[in-house]
PDB file of C-alpha atoms in Angstrom:
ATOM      1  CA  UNK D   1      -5.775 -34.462 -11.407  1.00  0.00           C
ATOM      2  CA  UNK D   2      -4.524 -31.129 -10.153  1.00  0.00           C
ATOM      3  CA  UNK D   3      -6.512 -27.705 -10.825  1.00  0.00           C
ATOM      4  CA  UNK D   4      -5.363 -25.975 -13.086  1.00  0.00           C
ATOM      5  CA  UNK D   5      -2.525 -22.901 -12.533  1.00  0.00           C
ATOM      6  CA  UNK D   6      -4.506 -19.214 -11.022  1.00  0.00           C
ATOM      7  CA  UNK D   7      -4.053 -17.115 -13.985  1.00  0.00           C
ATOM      8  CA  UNK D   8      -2.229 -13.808 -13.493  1.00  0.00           C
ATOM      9  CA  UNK D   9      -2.700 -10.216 -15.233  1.00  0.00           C
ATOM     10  CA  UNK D  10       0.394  -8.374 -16.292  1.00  0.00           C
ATOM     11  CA  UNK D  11       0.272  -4.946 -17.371  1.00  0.00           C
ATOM     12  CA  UNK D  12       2.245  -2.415 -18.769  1.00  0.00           C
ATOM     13  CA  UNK D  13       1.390   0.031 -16.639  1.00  0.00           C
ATOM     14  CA  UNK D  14       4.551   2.237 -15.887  1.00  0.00           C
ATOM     15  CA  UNK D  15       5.307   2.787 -11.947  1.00  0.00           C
ATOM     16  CA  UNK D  16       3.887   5.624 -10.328  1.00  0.00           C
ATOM     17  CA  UNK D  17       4.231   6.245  -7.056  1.00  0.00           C
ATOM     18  CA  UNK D  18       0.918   8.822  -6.459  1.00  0.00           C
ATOM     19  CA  UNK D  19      -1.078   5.402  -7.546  1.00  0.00           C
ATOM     20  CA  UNK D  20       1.082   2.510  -6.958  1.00  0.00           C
ATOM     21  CA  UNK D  21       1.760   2.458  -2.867  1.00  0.00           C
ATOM     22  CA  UNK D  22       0.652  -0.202  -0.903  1.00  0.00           C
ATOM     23  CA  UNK D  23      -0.640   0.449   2.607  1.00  0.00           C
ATOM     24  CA  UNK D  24       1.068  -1.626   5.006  1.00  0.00           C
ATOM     25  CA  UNK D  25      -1.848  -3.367   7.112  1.00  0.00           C
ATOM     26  CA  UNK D  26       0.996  -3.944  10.130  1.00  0.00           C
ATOM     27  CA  UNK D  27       0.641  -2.296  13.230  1.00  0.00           C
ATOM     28  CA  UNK D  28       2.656   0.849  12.663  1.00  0.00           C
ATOM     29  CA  UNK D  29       5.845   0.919  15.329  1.00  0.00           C
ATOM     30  CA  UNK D  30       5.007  -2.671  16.535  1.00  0.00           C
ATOM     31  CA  UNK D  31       8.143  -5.333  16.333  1.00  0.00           C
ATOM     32  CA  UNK D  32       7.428  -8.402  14.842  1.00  0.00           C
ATOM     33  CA  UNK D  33      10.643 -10.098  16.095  1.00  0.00           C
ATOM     34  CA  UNK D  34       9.810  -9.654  19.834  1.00  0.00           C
ATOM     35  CA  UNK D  35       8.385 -12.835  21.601  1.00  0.00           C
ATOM     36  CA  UNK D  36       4.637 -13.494  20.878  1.00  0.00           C
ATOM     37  CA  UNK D  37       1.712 -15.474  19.635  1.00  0.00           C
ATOM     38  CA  UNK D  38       0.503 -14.219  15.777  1.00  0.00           C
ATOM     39  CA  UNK D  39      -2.590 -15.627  13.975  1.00  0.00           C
ATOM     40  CA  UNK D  40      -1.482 -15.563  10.233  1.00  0.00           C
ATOM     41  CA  UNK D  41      -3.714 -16.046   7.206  1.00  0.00           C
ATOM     42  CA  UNK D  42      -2.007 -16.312   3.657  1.00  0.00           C
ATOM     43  CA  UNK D  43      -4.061 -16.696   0.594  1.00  0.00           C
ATOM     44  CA  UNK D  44      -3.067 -18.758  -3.014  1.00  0.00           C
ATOM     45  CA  UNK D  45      -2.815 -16.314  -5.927  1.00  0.00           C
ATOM     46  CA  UNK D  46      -6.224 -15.062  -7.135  1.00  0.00           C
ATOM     47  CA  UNK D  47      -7.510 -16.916  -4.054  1.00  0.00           C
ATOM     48  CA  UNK D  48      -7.478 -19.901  -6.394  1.00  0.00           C
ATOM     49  CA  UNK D  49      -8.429 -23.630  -4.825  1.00  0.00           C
ATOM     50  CA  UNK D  50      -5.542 -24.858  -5.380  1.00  0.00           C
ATOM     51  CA  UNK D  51      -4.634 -27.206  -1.923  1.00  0.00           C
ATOM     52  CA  UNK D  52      -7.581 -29.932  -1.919  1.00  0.00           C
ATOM     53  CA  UNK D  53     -11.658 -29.559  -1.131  1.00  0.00           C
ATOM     54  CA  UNK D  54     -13.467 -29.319   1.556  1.00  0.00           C
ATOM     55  CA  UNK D  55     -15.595 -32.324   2.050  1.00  0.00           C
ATOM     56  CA  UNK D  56     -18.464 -33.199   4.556  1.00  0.00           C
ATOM     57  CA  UNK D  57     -17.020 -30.652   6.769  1.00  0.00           C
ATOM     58  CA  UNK D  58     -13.420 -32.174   6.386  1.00  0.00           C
ATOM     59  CA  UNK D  59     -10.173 -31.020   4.587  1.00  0.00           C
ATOM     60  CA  UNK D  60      -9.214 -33.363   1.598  1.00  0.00           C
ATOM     61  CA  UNK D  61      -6.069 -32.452   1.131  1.00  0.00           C
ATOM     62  CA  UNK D  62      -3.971 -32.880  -2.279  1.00  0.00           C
ATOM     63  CA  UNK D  63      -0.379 -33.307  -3.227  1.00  0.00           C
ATOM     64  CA  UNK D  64      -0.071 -29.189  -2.855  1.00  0.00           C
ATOM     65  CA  UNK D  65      -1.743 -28.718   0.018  1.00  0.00           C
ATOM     66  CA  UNK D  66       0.346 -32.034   1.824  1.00  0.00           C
ATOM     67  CA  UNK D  67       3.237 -30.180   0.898  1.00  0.00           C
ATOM     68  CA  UNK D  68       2.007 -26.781   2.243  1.00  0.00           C
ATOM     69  CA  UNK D  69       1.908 -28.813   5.756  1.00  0.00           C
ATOM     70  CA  UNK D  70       5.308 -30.075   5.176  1.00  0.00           C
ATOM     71  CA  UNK D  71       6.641 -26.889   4.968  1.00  0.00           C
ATOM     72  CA  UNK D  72       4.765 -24.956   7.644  1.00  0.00           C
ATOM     73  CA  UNK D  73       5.973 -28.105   9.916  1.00  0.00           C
ATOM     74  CA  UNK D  74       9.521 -27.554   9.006  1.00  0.00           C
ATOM     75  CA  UNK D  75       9.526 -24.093  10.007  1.00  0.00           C
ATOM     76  CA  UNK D  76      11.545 -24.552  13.813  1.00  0.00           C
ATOM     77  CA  UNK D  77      14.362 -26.321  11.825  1.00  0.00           C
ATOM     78  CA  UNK D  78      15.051 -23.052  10.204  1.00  0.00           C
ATOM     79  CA  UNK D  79      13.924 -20.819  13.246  1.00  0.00           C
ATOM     80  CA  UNK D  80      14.379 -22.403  16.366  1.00  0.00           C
ATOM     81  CA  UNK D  81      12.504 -19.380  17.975  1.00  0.00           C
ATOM     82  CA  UNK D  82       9.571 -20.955  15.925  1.00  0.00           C
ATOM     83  CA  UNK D  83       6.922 -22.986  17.587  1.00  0.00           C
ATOM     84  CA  UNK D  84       3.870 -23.958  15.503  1.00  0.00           C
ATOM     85  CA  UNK D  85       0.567 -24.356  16.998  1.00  0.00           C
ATOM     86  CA  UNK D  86      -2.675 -24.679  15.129  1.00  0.00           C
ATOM     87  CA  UNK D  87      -3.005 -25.085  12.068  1.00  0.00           C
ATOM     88  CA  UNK D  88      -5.158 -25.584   8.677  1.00  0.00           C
ATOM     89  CA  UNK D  89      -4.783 -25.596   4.890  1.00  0.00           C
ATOM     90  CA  UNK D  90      -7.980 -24.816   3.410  1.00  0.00           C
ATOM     91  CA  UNK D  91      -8.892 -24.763  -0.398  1.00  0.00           C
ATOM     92  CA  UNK D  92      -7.398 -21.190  -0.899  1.00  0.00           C
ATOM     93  CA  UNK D  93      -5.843 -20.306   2.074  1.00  0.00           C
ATOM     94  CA  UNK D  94      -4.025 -21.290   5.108  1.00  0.00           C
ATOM     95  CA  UNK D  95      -4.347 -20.055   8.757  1.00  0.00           C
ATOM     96  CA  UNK D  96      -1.998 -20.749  11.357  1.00  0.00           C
ATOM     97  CA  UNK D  97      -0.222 -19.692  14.567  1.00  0.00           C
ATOM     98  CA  UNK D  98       3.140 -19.064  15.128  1.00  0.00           C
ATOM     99  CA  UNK D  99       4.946 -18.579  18.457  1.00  0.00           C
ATOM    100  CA  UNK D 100       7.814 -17.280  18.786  1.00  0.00           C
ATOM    101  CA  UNK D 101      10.059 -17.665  21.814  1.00  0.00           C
ATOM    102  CA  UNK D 102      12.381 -15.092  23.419  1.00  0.00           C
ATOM    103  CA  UNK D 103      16.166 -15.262  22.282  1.00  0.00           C
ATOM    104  CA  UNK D 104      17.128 -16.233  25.030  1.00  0.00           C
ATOM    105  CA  UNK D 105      15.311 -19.587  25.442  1.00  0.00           C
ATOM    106  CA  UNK D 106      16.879 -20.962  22.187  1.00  0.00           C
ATOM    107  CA  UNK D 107      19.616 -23.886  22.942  1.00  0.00           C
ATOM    108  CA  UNK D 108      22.461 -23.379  25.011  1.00  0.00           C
ATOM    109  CA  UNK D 109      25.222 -22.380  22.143  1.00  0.00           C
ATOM    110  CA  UNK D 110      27.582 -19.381  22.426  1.00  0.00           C
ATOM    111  CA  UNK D 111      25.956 -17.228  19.976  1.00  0.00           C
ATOM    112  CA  UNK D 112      23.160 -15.395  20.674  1.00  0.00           C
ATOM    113  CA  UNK D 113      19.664 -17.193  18.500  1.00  0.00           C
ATOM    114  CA  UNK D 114      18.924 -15.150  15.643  1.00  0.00           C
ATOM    115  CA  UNK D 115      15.838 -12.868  15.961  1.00  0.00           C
ATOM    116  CA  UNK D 116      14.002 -12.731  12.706  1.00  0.00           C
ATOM    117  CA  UNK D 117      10.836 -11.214  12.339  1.00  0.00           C
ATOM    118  CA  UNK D 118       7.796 -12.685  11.494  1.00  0.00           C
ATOM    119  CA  UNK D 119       7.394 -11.277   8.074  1.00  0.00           C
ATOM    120  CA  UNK D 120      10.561 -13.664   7.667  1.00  0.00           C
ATOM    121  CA  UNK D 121       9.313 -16.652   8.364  1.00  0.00           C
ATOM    122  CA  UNK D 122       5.977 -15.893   6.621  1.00  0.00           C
ATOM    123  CA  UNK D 123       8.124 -15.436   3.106  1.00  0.00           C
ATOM    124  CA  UNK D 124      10.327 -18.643   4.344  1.00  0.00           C
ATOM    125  CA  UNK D 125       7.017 -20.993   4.202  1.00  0.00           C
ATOM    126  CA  UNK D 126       5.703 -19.108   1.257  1.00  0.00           C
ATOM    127  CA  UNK D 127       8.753 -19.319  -0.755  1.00  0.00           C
ATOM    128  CA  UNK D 128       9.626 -23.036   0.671  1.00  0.00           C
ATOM    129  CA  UNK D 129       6.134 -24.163  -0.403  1.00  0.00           C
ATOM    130  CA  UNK D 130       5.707 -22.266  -3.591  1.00  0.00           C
ATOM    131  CA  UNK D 131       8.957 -23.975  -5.063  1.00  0.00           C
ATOM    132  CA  UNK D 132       7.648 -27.581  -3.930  1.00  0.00           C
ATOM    133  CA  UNK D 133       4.155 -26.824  -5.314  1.00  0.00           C
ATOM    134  CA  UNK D 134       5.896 -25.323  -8.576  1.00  0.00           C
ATOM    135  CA  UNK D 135       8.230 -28.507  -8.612  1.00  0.00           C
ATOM    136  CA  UNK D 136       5.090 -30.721  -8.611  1.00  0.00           C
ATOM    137  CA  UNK D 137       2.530 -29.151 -11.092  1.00  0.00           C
ATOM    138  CA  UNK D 138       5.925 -28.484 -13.470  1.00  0.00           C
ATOM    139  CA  UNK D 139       5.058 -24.409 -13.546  1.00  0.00           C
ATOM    140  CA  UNK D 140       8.676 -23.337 -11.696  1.00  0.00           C
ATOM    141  CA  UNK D 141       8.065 -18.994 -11.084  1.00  0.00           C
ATOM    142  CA  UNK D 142       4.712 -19.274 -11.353  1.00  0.00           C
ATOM    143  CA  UNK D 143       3.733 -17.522  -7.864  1.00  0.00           C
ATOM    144  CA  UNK D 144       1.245 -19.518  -5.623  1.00  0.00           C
ATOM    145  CA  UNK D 145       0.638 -17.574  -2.774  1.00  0.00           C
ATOM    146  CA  UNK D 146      -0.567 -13.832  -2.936  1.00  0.00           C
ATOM    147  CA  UNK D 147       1.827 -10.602  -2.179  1.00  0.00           C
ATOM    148  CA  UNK D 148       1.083  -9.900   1.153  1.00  0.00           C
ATOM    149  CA  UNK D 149      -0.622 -11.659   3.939  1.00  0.00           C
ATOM    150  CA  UNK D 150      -2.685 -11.389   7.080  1.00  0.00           C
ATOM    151  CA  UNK D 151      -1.769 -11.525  10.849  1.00  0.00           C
ATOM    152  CA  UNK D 152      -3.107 -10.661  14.239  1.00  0.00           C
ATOM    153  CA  UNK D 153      -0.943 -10.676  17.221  1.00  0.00           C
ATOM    154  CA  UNK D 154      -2.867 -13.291  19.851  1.00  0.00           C
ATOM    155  CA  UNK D 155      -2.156 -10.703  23.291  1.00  0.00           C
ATOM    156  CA  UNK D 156      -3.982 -13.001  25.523  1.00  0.00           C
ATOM    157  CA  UNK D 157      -4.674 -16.930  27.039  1.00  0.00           C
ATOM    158  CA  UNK D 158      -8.709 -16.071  25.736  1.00  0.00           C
ATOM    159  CA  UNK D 159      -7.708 -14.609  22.389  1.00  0.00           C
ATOM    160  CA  UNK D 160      -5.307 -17.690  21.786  1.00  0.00           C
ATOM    161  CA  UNK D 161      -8.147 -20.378  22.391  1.00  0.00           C
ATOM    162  CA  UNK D 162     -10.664 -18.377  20.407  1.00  0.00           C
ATOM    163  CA  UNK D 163      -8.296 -18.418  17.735  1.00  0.00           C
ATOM    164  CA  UNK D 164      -7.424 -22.093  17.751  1.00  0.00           C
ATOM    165  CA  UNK D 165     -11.391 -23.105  18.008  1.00  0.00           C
ATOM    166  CA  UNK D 166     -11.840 -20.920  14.597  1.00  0.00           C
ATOM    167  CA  UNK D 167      -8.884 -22.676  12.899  1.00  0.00           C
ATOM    168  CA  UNK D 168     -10.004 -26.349  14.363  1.00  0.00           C
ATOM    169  CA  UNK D 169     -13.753 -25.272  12.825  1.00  0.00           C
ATOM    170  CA  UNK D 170     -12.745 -23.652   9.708  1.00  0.00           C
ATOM    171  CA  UNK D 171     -13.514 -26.412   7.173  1.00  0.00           C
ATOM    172  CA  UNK D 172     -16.792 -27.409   8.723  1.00  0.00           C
ATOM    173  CA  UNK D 173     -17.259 -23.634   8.182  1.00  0.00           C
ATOM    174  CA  UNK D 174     -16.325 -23.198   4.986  1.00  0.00           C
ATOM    175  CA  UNK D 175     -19.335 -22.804   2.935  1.00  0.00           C
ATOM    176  CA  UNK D 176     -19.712 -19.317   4.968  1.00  0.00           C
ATOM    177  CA  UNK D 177     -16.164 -18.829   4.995  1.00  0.00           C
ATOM    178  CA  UNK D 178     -15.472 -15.099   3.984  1.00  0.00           C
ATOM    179  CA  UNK D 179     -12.670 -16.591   1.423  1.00  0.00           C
ATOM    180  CA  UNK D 180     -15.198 -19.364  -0.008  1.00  0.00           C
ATOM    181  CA  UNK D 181     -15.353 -18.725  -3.708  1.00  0.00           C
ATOM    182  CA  UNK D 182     -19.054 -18.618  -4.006  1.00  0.00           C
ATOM    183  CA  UNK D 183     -18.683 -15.788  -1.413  1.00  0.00           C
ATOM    184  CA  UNK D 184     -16.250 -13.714  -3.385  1.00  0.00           C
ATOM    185  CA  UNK D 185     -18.167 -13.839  -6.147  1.00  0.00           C
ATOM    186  CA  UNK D 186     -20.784 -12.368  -4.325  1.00  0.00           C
ATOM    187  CA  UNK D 187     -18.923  -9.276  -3.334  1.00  0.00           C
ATOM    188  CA  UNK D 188     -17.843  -8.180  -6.458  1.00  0.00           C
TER     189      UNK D 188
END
């Protein structure tokens, strides 16, 4: 059976904006459409396990967390900029990198490939998989990924393979795993 839903608090808390801002953890001036390698982490809503267990070191993967690999694997046939190298869904998170390619390198049509930012194509597989997911557990709105998300832009060959060796490791890992629920218990 699936888990059940994360639960969400609503309050009714008017807007202010001395308390309500949100600090933007991108690097300030940086453009996140130019050519590159990012490591992104996003994490489900209340950092819930909601896309399988972690078992004997291996990622058991259920219905939600297939589809959250179906839609990270469609990505470059809505950005062909996008290429998609590693990748892992873990109980309450994913981690992935994305590449993308210079305009110029994009087919050989008359109009110049489209140049969308990162934080695009982050919202495109959060949105993509969050209606799926919705579809499946019959909750449609109900959000399934948190607000904002995580990346680090990969700026060399030695960065990139350190990065993949912590996403191929990160389920034999997780019981230390920073985003393991027994650990976020801990810190609170």
């Amino acid at each position: 059976p699936p888990p059940p839903p994360p639960t969400t608090k609503k309050t009714n808390m008017p807007y202010n904006p001395n308390i309500h801002h949100r600090r933007s953890i991108r690097l300030r001036g940086y453009d996140y459409a130019q050519a590159g390698a990012y490591f992104v982490t996003t994490c489900a809503q209340g950092r819930g396990c909601l896309f399988g267990e972690v078992v004997n070191g291996e990622m058991q993967l259920n219905g939600y967390g297939k589809i959250a690999v179906d839609c990270w694997d469609d990505l470059p046939n809505h950005y062909p900029r996008v290429e998609l190298d590693a990748f892992v869904v873990m109980p309450n998170h994913v981690h992935g990198i994305i590449v993308l390619n210079a305009p110029d390198t994009v087919g050989a049509g008359l109009r110049p490939a489209p140049t969308e930012p990162l934080t695009e194509i982050v919202r495109a597989f959060k949105s993509f998989s969050a209606r799926r997911i919705n579809v499946l557990r019959g909750m449609p709105g109900v959000p399934v990924w948190q607000r904002n998300y995580y990346e680090h832009i990969i700026r060399n060959q030695a960065a990139l393979e350190r990065i993949r060796s912590y996403i191929a490791n990160n389920p034999a890992q997780w019981e230390l795993d920073r985003l393991h629920p027994n650990n976020l218990e801990a810190k609170f």
